mmCIF file of C-alpha atoms in Angstrom:
data_model
loop_
_atom_site.group_PDB
_atom_site.id
_atom_site.type_symbol
_atom_site.label_atom_id
_atom_site.label_comp_id
_atom_site.label_asym_id
_atom_site.label_seq_id
_atom_site.Cartn_x
_atom_site.Cartn_y
_atom_site.Cartn_z
ATOM 1 C CA MET A 1 0.000 0.000 0.000
ATOM 2 C CA THR A 2 1.366 3.390 -0.960
ATOM 3 C CA ASN A 3 0.866 6.711 0.788
ATOM 4 C CA GLU A 4 1.296 8.696 -2.392
ATOM 5 C CA LEU A 5 -1.523 10.778 -3.780
ATOM 6 C CA ARG A 6 -1.791 12.058 -7.285
ATOM 7 C CA ASP A 7 -0.212 15.441 -7.969
ATOM 8 C CA PHE A 8 -2.061 18.260 -6.210
ATOM 9 C CA GLN A 9 -2.720 20.095 -9.476
ATOM 10 C CA LYS A 10 -4.099 16.926 -11.068
ATOM 11 C CA ASN A 11 -6.745 16.073 -8.517
ATOM 12 C CA LEU A 12 -10.352 16.402 -9.607
ATOM 13 C CA PRO A 13 -11.643 18.714 -6.844
ATOM 14 C CA MET A 14 -8.847 21.225 -7.508
ATOM 15 C CA ALA A 15 -9.347 21.055 -11.271
ATOM 16 C CA LEU A 16 -13.071 21.701 -10.813
ATOM 17 C CA LEU A 17 -12.372 24.622 -8.453
ATOM 18 C CA ARG A 18 -9.887 26.164 -10.910
ATOM 19 C CA ALA A 19 -12.410 25.815 -13.725
ATOM 20 C CA ARG A 20 -15.182 27.330 -11.583
ATOM 21 C CA GLU A 21 -13.019 30.290 -10.624
ATOM 22 C CA SER A 22 -12.028 30.861 -14.229
ATOM 23 C CA VAL A 23 -15.647 30.790 -15.399
ATOM 24 C CA MET A 24 -16.919 32.936 -12.525
ATOM 25 C CA SER A 25 -14.321 35.612 -13.273
ATOM 26 C CA HIS A 26 -16.403 36.370 -16.367
ATOM 27 C CA PHE A 27 -19.601 36.832 -14.349
ATOM 28 C CA ARG A 28 -18.424 38.554 -11.169
ATOM 29 C CA PRO A 29 -18.218 42.042 -12.731
ATOM 30 C CA ILE A 30 -21.876 41.743 -13.783
ATOM 31 C CA LEU A 31 -22.847 40.628 -10.296
ATOM 32 C CA ARG A 32 -20.875 43.495 -8.708
ATOM 33 C CA ASP A 33 -22.443 46.034 -11.069
ATOM 34 C CA HIS A 34 -25.895 44.848 -9.970
ATOM 35 C CA ASN A 35 -24.976 44.611 -6.277
ATOM 36 C CA ILE A 36 -25.842 40.927 -5.964
ATOM 37 C CA THR A 37 -23.826 37.963 -4.720
ATOM 38 C CA GLU A 38 -23.191 34.760 -6.642
ATOM 39 C CA GLN A 39 -25.502 32.832 -4.337
ATOM 40 C CA GLN A 40 -28.251 35.462 -4.538
ATOM 41 C CA TRP A 41 -28.073 35.363 -8.331
ATOM 42 C CA ARG A 42 -28.278 31.573 -8.217
ATOM 43 C CA VAL A 43 -31.534 31.878 -6.244
ATOM 44 C CA VAL A 44 -32.945 34.552 -8.566
ATOM 45 C CA ARG A 45 -32.131 32.395 -11.601
ATOM 46 C CA ALA A 46 -33.705 29.333 -10.004
ATOM 47 C CA LEU A 47 -36.897 31.225 -9.191
ATOM 48 C CA TYR A 48 -37.285 32.937 -12.568
ATOM 49 C CA GLY A 49 -40.183 31.528 -14.562
ATOM 50 C CA SER A 50 -41.572 29.683 -11.560
ATOM 51 C CA ASP A 51 -44.794 30.398 -9.730
ATOM 52 C CA GLY A 52 -43.004 29.569 -6.508
ATOM 53 C CA ILE A 53 -40.777 26.923 -4.956
ATOM 54 C CA GLU A 54 -40.647 25.615 -1.411
ATOM 55 C CA ALA A 55 -37.384 26.306 0.410
ATOM 56 C CA THR A 56 -36.287 22.659 0.527
ATOM 57 C CA ALA A 57 -36.660 22.258 -3.233
ATOM 58 C CA LEU A 58 -34.961 25.612 -3.802
ATOM 59 C CA ALA A 59 -31.993 24.575 -1.633
ATOM 60 C CA GLU A 60 -31.659 21.385 -3.651
ATOM 61 C CA LYS A 61 -31.977 23.168 -6.994
ATOM 62 C CA THR A 62 -29.395 25.829 -6.091
ATOM 63 C CA MET A 63 -27.001 23.502 -4.251
ATOM 64 C CA LEU A 64 -27.203 25.695 -1.144
ATOM 65 C CA LEU A 65 -27.372 24.461 2.433
ATOM 66 C CA MET A 66 -30.582 25.442 4.222
ATOM 67 C CA PRO A 67 -28.875 27.770 6.762
ATOM 68 C CA SER A 68 -27.200 29.649 3.889
ATOM 69 C CA LEU A 69 -30.398 29.736 1.853
ATOM 70 C CA THR A 70 -32.304 31.095 4.849
ATOM 71 C CA ARG A 71 -29.844 34.007 5.153
ATOM 72 C CA ILE A 72 -29.881 34.623 1.404
ATOM 73 C CA LEU A 73 -33.681 34.660 1.285
ATOM 74 C CA LYS A 74 -33.811 37.087 4.202
ATOM 75 C CA SER A 75 -31.479 39.440 2.331
ATOM 76 C CA LEU A 76 -33.403 39.062 -0.936
ATOM 77 C CA GLU A 77 -36.674 39.775 0.892
ATOM 78 C CA GLU A 78 -35.168 42.891 2.478
ATOM 79 C CA GLN A 79 -34.159 44.034 -1.015
ATOM 80 C CA GLU A 80 -37.719 43.260 -2.180
ATOM 81 C CA LEU A 81 -36.435 40.809 -4.794
ATOM 82 C CA VAL A 82 -38.381 37.786 -3.522
ATOM 83 C CA LYS A 83 -41.636 37.152 -1.675
ATOM 84 C CA ARG A 84 -42.778 34.269 0.478
ATOM 85 C CA PHE A 85 -46.383 33.139 0.418
ATOM 86 C CA ALA A 86 -48.383 30.382 2.068
ATOM 87 C CA VAL A 87 -49.155 27.198 0.178
ATOM 88 C CA GLU A 88 -52.882 27.060 -0.504
ATOM 89 C CA GLY A 89 -54.531 24.794 2.041
ATOM 90 C CA ASP A 90 -51.481 24.673 4.346
ATOM 91 C CA ASN A 91 -50.455 27.972 5.921
ATOM 92 C CA ARG A 92 -47.491 26.295 7.621
ATOM 93 C CA ARG A 93 -45.787 25.676 4.276
ATOM 94 C CA LYS A 94 -44.302 28.600 2.385
ATOM 95 C CA ARG A 95 -43.270 29.023 -1.211
ATOM 96 C CA ILE A 96 -40.836 31.587 -2.532
ATOM 97 C CA ARG A 97 -41.161 33.462 -5.809
ATOM 98 C CA LEU A 98 -39.565 36.436 -7.465
ATOM 99 C CA ALA A 99 -41.093 39.797 -6.764
ATOM 100 C CA GLU A 100 -41.429 42.268 -9.635
ATOM 101 C CA LYS A 101 -38.146 43.877 -8.652
ATOM 102 C CA GLY A 102 -36.487 40.434 -8.800
ATOM 103 C CA ARG A 103 -37.908 39.762 -12.270
ATOM 104 C CA ASN A 104 -36.634 43.175 -13.389
ATOM 105 C CA LEU A 105 -33.190 42.338 -12.023
ATOM 106 C CA TYR A 106 -33.207 39.052 -13.919
ATOM 107 C CA ASP A 107 -34.370 40.755 -17.118
ATOM 108 C CA GLY A 108 -31.579 43.325 -16.815
ATOM 109 C CA MET A 109 -28.819 40.831 -16.019
ATOM 110 C CA SER A 110 -29.723 37.900 -18.249
ATOM 111 C CA PRO A 111 -28.571 39.458 -21.559
ATOM 112 C CA LEU A 112 -25.241 40.386 -19.968
ATOM 113 C CA SER A 113 -24.856 36.905 -18.531
ATOM 114 C CA GLU A 114 -25.780 35.293 -21.846
ATOM 115 C CA ALA A 115 -23.165 37.426 -23.618
ATOM 116 C CA GLU A 116 -20.533 35.976 -21.262
ATOM 117 C CA TYR A 117 -21.750 32.456 -22.007
ATOM 118 C CA LYS A 118 -21.382 33.196 -25.719
ATOM 119 C CA ALA A 119 -17.846 34.521 -25.156
ATOM 120 C CA ILE A 120 -16.894 31.366 -23.254
ATOM 121 C CA GLU A 121 -18.484 29.218 -25.962
ATOM 122 C CA SER A 122 -16.528 31.045 -28.662
ATOM 123 C CA GLN A 123 -13.261 30.375 -26.807
ATOM 124 C CA ILE A 124 -13.926 26.709 -26.039
ATOM 125 C CA GLY A 125 -16.070 25.817 -29.032
ATOM 126 C CA LYS A 126 -19.706 24.790 -29.107
ATOM 127 C CA LYS A 127 -18.987 21.062 -29.460
ATOM 128 C CA LYS A 128 -16.419 20.952 -26.643
ATOM 129 C CA LEU A 129 -18.704 22.942 -24.353
ATOM 130 C CA ALA A 130 -21.560 20.506 -25.036
ATOM 131 C CA GLU A 131 -19.202 17.613 -24.275
ATOM 132 C CA LEU A 132 -18.129 19.341 -21.065
ATOM 133 C CA TYR A 133 -21.742 19.618 -19.911
ATOM 134 C CA VAL A 134 -22.197 15.878 -20.508
ATOM 135 C CA LEU A 135 -19.019 15.058 -18.574
ATOM 136 C CA LEU A 136 -20.005 17.332 -15.691
ATOM 137 C CA ASP A 137 -23.476 15.763 -15.574
ATOM 138 C CA ASN A 138 -21.812 12.357 -15.420
ATOM 139 C CA ILE A 139 -19.616 13.472 -12.523
ATOM 140 C CA GLY A 140 -22.629 15.011 -10.810
ATOM 141 C CA ASN A 141 -24.381 11.657 -10.955
ATOM 142 C CA LEU A 142 -21.575 9.627 -9.319
#
């Protein structure tokens, strides 16, 4: 049995982190310009086009832990970007949806975000990017 690990730069978690940081460097200026965090934007994107999602499903969809999501939702509510409302027939359950201000934020940011996606696609190539999505989905399903 050997105690050797693969090279630090060649381990999968580090490679994924480097790739994430590289990709996010394209989007962070947009987020800063709109005074929103990466996690807040993730929630706004997940809620867009929905008539409301319960917090547990939203946490799962956005890959956020419930304590973090709770803080993020509180901040987004204070900014009037999201609203909570009772589930019909069960006032104990709440759903979250975008408020008008949140939809406006999405509408203003989405073309800028999509332009960055196009820039990344032009650098990597459409076919390679599609292959990357398949590989990442495979890793996500381990």
